[in-house]
Short mmCIF file of C-alpha atoms and ligand atoms in Angstrom, two decimals:
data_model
loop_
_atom_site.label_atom_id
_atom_site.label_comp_id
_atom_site.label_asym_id
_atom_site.label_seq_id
_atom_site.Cartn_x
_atom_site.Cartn_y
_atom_site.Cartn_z
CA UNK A 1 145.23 58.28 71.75
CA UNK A 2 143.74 54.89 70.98
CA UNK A 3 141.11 53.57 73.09
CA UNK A 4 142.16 50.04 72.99
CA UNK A 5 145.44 50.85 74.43
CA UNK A 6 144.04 53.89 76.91
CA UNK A 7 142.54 53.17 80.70
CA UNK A 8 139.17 54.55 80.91
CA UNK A 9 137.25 52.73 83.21
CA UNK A 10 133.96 53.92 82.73
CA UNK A 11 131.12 53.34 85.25
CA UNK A 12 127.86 52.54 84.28
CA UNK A 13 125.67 52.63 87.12
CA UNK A 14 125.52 55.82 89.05
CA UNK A 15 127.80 55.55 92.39
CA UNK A 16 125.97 55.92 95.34
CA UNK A 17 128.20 57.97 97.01
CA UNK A 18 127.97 60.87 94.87
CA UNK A 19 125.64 63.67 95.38
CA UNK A 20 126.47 66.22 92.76
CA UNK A 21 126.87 65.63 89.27
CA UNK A 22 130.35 66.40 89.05
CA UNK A 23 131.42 63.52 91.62
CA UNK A 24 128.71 61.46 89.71
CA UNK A 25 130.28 62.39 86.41
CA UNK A 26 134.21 62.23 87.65
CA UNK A 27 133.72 58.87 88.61
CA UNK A 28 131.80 57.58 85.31
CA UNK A 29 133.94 58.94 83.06
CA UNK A 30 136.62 57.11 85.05
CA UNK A 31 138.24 60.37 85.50
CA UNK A 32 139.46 59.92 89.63
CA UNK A 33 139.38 56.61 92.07
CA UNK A 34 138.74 57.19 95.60
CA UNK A 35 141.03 55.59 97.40
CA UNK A 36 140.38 57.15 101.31
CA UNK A 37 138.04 59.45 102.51
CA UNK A 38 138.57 62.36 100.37
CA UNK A 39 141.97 61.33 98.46
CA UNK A 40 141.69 60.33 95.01
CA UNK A 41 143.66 58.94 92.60
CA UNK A 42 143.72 61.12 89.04
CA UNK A 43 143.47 58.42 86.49
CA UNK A 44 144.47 59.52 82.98
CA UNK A 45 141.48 61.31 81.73
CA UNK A 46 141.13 63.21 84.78
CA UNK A 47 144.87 63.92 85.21
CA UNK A 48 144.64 65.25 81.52
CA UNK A 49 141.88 67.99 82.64
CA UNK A 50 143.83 69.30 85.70
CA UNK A 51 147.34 69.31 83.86
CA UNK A 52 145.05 72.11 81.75
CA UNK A 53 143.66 73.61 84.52
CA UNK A 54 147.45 74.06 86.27
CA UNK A 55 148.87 75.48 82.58
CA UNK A 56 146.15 77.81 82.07
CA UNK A 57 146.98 79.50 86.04
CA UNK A 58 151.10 78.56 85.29
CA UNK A 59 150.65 80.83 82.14
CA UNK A 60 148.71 83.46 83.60
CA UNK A 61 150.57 84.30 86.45
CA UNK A 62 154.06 84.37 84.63
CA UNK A 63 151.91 86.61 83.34
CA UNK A 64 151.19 88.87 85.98
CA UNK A 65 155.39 88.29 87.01
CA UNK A 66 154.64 86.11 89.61
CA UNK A 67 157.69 83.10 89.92
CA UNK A 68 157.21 79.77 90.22
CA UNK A 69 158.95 77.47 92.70
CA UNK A 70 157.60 74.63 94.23
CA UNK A 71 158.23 73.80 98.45
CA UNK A 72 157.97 70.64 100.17
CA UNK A 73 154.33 68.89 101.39
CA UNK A 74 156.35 67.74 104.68
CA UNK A 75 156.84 70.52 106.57
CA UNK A 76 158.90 70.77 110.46
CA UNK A 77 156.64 71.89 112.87
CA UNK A 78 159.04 74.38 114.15
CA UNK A 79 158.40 77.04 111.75
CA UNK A 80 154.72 76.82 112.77
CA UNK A 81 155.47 77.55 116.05
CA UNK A 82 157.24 80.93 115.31
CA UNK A 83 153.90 82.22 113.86
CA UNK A 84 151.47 80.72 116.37
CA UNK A 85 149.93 79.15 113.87
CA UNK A 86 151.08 75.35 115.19
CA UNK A 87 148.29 75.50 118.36
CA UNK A 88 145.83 77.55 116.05
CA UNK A 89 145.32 75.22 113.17
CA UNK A 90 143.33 72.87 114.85
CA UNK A 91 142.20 69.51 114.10
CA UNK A 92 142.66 70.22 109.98
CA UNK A 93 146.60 69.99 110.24
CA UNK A 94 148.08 66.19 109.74
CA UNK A 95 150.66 66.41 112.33
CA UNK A 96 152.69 63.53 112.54
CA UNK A 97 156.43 62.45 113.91
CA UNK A 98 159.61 61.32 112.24
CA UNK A 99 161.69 59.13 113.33
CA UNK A 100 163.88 60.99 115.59
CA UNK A 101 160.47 62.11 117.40
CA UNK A 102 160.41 65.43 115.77
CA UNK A 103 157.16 66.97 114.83
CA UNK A 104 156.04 67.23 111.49
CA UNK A 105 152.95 68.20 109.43
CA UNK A 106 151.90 67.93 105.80
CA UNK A 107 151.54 71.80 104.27
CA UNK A 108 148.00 72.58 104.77
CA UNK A 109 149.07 76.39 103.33
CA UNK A 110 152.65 77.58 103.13
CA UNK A 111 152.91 81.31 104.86
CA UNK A 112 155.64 79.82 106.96
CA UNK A 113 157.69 78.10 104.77
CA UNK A 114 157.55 80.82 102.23
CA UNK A 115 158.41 83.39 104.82
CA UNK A 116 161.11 81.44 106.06
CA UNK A 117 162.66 81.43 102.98
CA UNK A 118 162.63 84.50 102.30
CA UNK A 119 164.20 86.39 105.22
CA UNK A 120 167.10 83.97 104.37
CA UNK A 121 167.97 85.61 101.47
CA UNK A 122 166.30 89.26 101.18
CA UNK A 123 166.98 91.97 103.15
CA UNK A 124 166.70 94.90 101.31
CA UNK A 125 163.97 97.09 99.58
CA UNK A 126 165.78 96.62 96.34
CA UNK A 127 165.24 92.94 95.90
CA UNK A 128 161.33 94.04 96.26
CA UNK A 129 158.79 93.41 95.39
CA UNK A 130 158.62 90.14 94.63
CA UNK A 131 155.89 87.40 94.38
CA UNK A 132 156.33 83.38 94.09
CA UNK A 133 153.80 81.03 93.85
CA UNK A 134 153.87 77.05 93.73
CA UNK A 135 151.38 74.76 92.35
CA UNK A 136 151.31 72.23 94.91
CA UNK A 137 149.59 69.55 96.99
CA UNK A 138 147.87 70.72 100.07
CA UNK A 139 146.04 68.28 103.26
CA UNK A 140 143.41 69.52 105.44
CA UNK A 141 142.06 66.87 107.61
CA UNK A 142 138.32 68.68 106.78
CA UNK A 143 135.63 67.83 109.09
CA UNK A 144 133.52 66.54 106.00
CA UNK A 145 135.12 65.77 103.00
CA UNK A 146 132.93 65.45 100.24
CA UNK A 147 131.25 66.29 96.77
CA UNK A 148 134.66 63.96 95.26
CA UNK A 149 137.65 66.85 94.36
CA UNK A 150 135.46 69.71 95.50
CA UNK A 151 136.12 69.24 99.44
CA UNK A 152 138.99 66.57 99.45
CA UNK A 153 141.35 65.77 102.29
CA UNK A 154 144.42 65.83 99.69
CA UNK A 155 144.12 68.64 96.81
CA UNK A 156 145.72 70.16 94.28
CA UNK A 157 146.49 73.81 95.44
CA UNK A 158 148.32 76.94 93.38
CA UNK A 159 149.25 79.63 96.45
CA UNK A 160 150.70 82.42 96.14
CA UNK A 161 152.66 84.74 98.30
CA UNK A 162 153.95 88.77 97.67
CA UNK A 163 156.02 90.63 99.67
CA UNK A 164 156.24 94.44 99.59
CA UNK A 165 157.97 97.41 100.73
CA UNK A 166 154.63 99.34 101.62
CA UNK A 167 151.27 98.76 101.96
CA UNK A 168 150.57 100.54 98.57
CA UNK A 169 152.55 98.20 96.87
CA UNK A 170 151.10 95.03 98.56
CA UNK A 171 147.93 96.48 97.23
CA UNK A 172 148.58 96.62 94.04
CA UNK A 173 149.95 93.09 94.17
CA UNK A 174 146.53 92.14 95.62
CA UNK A 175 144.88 93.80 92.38
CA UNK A 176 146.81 92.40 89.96
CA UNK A 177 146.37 88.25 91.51
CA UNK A 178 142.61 89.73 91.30
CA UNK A 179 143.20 90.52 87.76
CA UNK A 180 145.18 87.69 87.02
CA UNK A 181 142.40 85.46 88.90
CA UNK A 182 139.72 86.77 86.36
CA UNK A 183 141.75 85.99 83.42
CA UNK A 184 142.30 82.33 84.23
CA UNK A 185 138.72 81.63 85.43
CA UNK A 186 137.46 83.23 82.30
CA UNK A 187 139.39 80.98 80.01
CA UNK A 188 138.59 77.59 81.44
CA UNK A 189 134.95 79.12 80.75
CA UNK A 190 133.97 79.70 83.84
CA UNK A 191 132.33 83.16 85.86
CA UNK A 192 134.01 83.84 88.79
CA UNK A 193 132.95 86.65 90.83
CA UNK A 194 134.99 88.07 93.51
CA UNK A 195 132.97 88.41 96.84
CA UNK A 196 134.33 90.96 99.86
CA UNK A 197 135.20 87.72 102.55
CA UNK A 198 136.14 86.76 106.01
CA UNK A 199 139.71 86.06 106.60
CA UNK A 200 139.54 82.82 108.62
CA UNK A 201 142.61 81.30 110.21
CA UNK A 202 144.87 82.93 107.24
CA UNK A 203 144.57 86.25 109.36
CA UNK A 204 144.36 89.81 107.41
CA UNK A 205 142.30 92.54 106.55
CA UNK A 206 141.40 92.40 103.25
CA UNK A 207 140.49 89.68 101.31
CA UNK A 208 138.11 88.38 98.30
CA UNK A 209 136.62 84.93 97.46
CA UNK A 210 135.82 84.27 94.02
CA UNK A 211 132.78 82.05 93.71
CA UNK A 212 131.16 80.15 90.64
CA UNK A 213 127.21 80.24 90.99
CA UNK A 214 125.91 76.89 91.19
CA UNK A 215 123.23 75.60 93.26
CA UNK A 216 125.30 73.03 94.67
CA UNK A 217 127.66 75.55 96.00
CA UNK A 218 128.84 74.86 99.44
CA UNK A 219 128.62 78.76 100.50
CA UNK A 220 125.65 80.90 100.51
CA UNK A 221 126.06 84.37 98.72
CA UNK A 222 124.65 87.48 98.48
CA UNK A 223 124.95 89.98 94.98
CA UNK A 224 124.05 93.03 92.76
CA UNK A 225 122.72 90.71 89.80
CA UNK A 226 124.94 93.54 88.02
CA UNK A 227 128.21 91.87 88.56
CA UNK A 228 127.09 88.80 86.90
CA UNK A 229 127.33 91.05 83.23
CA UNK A 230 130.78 92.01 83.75
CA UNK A 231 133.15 90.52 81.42
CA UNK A 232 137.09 90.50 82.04
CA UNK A 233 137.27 89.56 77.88
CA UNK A 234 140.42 90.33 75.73
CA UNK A 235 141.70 93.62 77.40
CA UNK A 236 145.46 94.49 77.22
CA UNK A 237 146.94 94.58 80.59
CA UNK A 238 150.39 95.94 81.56
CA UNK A 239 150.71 94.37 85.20
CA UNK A 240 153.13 97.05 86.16
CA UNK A 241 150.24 99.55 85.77
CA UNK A 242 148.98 100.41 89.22
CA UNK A 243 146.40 102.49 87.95
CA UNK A 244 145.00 99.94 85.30
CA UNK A 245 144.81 97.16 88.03
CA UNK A 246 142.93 99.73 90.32
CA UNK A 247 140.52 100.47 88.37
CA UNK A 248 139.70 97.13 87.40
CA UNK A 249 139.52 95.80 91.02
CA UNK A 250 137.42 98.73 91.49
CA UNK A 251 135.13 97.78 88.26
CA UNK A 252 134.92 94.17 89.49
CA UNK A 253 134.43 95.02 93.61
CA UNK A 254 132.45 97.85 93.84
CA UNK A 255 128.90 96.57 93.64
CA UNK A 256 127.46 94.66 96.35
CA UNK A 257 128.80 90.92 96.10
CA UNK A 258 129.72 89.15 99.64
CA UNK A 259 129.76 85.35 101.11
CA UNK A 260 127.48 85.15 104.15
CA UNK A 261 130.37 85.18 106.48
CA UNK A 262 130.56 88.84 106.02
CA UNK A 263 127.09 89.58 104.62
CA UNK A 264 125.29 92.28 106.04
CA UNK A 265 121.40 92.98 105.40
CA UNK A 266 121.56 96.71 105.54
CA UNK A 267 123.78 97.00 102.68
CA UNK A 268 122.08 94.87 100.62
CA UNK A 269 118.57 96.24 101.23
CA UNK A 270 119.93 99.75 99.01
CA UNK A 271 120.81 97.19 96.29
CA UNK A 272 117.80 97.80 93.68
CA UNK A 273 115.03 94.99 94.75
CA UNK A 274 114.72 93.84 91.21
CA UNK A 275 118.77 93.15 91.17
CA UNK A 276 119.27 91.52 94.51
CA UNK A 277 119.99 87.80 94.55
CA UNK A 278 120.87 85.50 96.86
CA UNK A 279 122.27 82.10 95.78
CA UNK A 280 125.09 79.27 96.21
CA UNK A 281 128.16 79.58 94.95
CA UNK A 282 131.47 77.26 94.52
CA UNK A 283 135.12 78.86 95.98
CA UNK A 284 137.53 78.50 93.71
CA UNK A 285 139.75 81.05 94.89
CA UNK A 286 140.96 83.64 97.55
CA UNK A 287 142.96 86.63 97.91
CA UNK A 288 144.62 88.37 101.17
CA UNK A 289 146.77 91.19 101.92
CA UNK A 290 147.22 90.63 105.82
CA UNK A 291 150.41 92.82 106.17
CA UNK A 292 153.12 92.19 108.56
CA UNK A 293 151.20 89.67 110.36
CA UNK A 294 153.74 86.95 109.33
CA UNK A 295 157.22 89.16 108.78
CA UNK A 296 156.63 90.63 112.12
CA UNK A 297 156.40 87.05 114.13
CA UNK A 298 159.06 85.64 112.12
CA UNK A 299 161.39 88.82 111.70
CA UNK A 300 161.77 88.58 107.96
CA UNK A 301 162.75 92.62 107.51
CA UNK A 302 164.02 94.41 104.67
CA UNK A 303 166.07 97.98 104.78
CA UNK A 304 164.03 100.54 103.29
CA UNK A 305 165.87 103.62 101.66
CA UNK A 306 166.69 105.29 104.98
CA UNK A 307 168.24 102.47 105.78
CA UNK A 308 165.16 101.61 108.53
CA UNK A 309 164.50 97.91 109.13
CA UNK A 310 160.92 97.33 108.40
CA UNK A 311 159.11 93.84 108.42
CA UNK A 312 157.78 93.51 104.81
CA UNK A 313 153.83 93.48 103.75
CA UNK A 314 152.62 90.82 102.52
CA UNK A 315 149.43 88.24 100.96
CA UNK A 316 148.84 85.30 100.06
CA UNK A 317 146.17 84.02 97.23
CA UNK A 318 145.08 80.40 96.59
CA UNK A 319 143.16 79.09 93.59
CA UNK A 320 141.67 75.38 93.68
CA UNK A 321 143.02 73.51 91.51
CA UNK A 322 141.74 70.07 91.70
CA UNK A 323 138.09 71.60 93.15
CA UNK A 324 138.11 73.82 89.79
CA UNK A 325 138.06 70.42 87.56
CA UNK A 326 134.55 69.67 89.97
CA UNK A 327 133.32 73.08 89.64
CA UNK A 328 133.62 73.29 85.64
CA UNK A 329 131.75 70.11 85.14
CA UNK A 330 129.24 71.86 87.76
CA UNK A 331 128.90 74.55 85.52
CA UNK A 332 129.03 72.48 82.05
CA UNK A 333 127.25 68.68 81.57
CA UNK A 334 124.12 67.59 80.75
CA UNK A 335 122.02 64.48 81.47
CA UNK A 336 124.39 63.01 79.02
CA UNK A 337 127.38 63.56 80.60
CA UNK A 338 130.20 66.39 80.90
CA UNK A 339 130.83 69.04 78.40
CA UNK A 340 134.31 70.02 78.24
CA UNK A 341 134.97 73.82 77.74
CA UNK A 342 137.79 74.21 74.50
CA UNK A 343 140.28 75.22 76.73
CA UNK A 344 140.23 72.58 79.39
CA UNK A 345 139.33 69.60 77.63
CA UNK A 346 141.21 66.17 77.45
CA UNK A 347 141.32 65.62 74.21
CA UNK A 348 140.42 67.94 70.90
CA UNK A 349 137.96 65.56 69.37
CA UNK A 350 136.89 61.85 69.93
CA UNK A 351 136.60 59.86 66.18
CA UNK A 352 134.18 57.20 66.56
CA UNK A 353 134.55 54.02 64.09
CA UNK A 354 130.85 53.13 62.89
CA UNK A 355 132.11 49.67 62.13
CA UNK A 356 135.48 49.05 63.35
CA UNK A 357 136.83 45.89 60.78
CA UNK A 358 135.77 47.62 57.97
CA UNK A 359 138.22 48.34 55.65
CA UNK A 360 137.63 51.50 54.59
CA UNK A 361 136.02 52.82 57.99
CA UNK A 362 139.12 51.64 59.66
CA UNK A 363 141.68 53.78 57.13
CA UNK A 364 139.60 56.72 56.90
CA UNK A 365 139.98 56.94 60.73
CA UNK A 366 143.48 56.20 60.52
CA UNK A 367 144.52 58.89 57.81
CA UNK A 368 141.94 61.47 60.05
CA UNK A 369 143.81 60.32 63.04
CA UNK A 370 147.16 61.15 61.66
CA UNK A 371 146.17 64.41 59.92
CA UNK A 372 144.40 65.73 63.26
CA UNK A 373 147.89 64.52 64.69
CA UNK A 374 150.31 66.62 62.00
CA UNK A 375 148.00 69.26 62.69
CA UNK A 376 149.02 69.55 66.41
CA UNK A 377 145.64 68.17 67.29
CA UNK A 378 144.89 65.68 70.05
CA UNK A 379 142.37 63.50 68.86
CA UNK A 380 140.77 60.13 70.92
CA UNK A 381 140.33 57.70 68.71
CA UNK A 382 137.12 55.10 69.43
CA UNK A 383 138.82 51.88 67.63
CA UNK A 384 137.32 49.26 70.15
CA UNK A 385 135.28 46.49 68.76
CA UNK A 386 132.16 47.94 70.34
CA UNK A 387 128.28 48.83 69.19
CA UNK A 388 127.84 52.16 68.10
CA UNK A 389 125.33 53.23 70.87
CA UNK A 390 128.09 51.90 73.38
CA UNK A 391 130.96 54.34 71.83
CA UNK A 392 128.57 56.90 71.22
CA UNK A 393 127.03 57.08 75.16
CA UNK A 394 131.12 57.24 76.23
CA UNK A 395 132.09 60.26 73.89
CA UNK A 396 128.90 61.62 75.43
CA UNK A 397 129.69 60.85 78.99
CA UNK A 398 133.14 61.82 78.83
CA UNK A 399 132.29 65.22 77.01
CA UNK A 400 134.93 66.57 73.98
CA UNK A 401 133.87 69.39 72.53
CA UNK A 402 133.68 67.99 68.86
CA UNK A 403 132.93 63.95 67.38
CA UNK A 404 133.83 63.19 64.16
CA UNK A 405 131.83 59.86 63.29
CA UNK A 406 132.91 57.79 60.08
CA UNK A 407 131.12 55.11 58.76
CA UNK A 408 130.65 53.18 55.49
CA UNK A 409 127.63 55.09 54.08
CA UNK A 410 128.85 58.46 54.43
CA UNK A 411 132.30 57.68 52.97
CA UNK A 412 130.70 56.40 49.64
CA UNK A 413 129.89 60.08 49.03
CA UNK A 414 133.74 61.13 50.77
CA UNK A 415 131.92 62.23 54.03
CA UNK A 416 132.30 62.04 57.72
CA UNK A 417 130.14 63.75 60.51
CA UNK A 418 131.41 66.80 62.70
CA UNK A 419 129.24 67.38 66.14
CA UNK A 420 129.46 69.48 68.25
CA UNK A 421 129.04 68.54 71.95
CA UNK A 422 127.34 71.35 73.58
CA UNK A 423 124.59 72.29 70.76
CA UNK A 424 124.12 68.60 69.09
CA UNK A 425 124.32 70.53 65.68
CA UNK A 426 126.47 67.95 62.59
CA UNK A 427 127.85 68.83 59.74
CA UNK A 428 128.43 65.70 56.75
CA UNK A 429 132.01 67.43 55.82
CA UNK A 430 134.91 66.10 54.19
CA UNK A 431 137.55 64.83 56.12
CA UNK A 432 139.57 67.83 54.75
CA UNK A 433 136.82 70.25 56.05
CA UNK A 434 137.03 68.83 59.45
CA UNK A 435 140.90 69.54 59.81
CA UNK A 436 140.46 72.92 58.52
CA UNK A 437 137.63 73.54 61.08
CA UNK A 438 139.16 72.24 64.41
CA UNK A 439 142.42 73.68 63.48
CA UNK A 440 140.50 77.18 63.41
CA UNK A 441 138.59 76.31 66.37
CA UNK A 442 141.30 75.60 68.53
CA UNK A 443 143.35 78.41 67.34
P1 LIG B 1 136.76 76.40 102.16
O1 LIG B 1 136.08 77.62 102.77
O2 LIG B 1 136.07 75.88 100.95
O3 LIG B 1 137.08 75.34 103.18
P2 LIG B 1 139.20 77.81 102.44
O4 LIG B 1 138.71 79.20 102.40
O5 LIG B 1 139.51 77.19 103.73
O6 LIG B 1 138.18 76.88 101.64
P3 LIG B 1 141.66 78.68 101.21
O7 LIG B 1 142.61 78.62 102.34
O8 LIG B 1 141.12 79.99 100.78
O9 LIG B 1 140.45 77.65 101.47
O10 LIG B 1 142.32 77.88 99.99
C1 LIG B 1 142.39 78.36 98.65
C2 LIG B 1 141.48 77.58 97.72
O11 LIG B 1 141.73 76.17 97.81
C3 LIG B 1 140.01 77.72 98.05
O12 LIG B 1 139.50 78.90 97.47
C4 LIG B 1 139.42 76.48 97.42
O13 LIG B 1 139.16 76.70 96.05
C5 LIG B 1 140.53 75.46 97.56
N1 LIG B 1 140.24 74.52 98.66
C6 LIG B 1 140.26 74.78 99.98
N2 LIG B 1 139.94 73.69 100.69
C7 LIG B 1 139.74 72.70 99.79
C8 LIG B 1 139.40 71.32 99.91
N3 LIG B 1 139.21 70.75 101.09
N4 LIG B 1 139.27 70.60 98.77
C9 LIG B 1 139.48 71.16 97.57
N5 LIG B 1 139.80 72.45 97.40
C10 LIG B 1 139.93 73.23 98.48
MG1 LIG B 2 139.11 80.53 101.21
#
């Protein structure tokens, strides 16, 4: 991409509005555009960073064997009203009427719909177990929306739903989301740890948050300072193991780790002193197994082997997507601006032009351009007529991982400069050397 032809309207004063640096940072690297009270517009830089966000969780829970579908954001109220849920909900639901006076809501969470459509088709425990999940987006009229995509109105929502013959198995769906949770927050860089959690409106028994640290976390926690040096890492994982999933829920739950809804002191206190913390954290994510909570009031049963009806267990498990874009930057900027983890970011590398005009400056970044191209590379190319200090505060603010700067002096000797966002460190390489590298990098 070409910066004279892209849209990247970057602020330079600091908005007013936002409080945490990655609102403040979203909105000057022209990333999202408010345009109500917690509903944004993703402009393309920002749409860039959640399409990654939403590939990384598509390819990890096709993964796991999860299938993808997507249902509708208008849904009838009727359905609702089968589960109770309609009067529950509250003042959070948008709950509006068509035109034949019917009532109708946008999907705040789908355990309806979902369930709906699956006693139409399923009623036997052959055709278990089975999970679907859409990546879709969600409105909750929240009390105080805020922080930009961390607490929106309108957000960008993957949730999941299994459905199981037995308890057991539901379990062992709830393990492997878990496990399938840990993998995708640990390659969009982030730590996620899963914290024992209150069920809330959802309804169920058990359930996990998964929180980033960050001390502008909306939610208080409480932890063993040992689950903080647990690493999910490159393991081989056979989903259909319900042993191996166990064990790793069990590695990853067992130590004291809870939100303050279900915190409790006495617990805690037998945590080593030295170990206990207590801190903010960001939810990016829940699991629930609530059972038959939903089959039950709706009457979607299956046959079991004896031929018994039984209403089927199930969860559901919902990862922010949109508030994950917020709580990366949270995690990863600087004064300068955001710094993009490899796997997330917008582009591969930004080229900055040291004097756009000049011949040779101008078809150095050309051929490096096209080679970075060839190479399956994504590069952002700085061609505008604009100071150095100007091009080089942008790539800053708007935070690739690598900058390759060309300019007349270092080409006399064949060279261009490779930096690296996040440690400042250059390299004078060839042109050739920088290909070679970034192809590596990103391999
Ligand atoms: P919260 O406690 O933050 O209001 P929740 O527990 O009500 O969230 P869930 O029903 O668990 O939310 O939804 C799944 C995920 O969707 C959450 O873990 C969170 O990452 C994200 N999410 C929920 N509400 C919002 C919101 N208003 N804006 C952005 N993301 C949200
Ligand atoms: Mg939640």
């Amino acid at each position: 991409m070409r910066l004279s032809r892209y849209f990247l309207p970057v602020l330079k004063e600091t908005p007013a509005e936002a409080q945490i640096a990655s609102h403040r940072l979203m909105l000057r690297a022209g990333m999202i555009k408010q345009s109500a009270a917690g509903i944004y517009s993703w402009l393309p830089l920002g749409l860039k960073v959640l399409k990654n966000v939403e590939n990384i969780i598509h390819e990890e829970q096709k993964k796991a064997g999860h299938l993808a579908i997507m249902m509708p954001t208008v849904q009838s109220a009727d359905l609702w009203r089968e589960s109770g849920r309609y009067e529950d909900y509250g003042e959070e639901m948008l709950r509006f009427k068509d035109r034949h006076n019917r009532d109708m809501l946008f999907t705040p969470t789908a355990e309806e719909l979902i369930t709906d459509i699956f006693r139409g088709h399923i009623n036997s425990y052959k055709d278990l177990p089975l999970t679907m999940y859409q990546i879709q987006w969600k409105f909750r009229d929240e009390r105080r929306p805020r922080f930009g995509v961390m607490r929106g109105r309108e957000f960008y929502m993957k949730d999941g739903y299994n459905f199981d013959l037995t308890k057991e198995d539901a379990m062992h769906a709830y393990n492997r989301h878990l496990v399938s949770y840990l993998r995708s927050y640990e390659r969009m860089g982030l730590q996620a740890i899963p914290m024992r959690a209150d069920s809330g409106p959802i309804g169920g028994e058990d359930t996990h948050e998964f929180l980033v640290l960050a001390e502008t976390g909306e939610s208080e926690v409480f932890y063993d300072n040992a689950v903080t040096e647990l690493k999910f890492g490159d393991r081989d994982i056979d989903f259909n193991n319900v042993l191996q999933c166990q064990s790793i829920m069990e590695e990853f739950t067992d130590k004291y780790a809870r939100t303050d809804e279900t915190h409790d002191e006495v617990a805690f206190q037998e945590v080593p002193e030295e170990r206990r913390q207590v801190a903010r954290g960001i939810e990016v994510g829940q699991i629930f197994y609530f059972g038959t909570k939903y089959s039950e009031a709706m009457g979607a049963m299956v046959q079991n082997s004896e031929g018994q009806k039984i209403p089927v267990h199930m969860g559901s498990h919902g990862i922010g997507v949109s508030r994950l874009v917020g709580a990366i930057i949270e995690a990863s900027h600087d004064e300068k601006g955001i710094i993009w983890p490899e796997e997330v970011t917008p582009y591969h590398c930004g080229i900055i032009n040291l004097k756009q005009g000049d011949e040779e400056a101008d078809s150095a970044c050309e051929s490096l351009y096209n080679m970075l191209s060839a190479a399956g590379l994504e590069p952002l190319y700085d061609d505008r007529n604009e100071r150095a200090g100007g091009k080089f505060a942008t790539m800053d603010l708007i935070g690739l991982p690598w900058r390759i700067t060309v300019g007349p002096r270092g080409l006399k000797s064949g060279l261009v400069e490779l930096t690296n966002r996040r440690t400042g460190k250059s390299d004078e390489i060839s042109p050739e050397a920088v290909i070679k590298k970034l192809v590596v990098q990103y391999s």
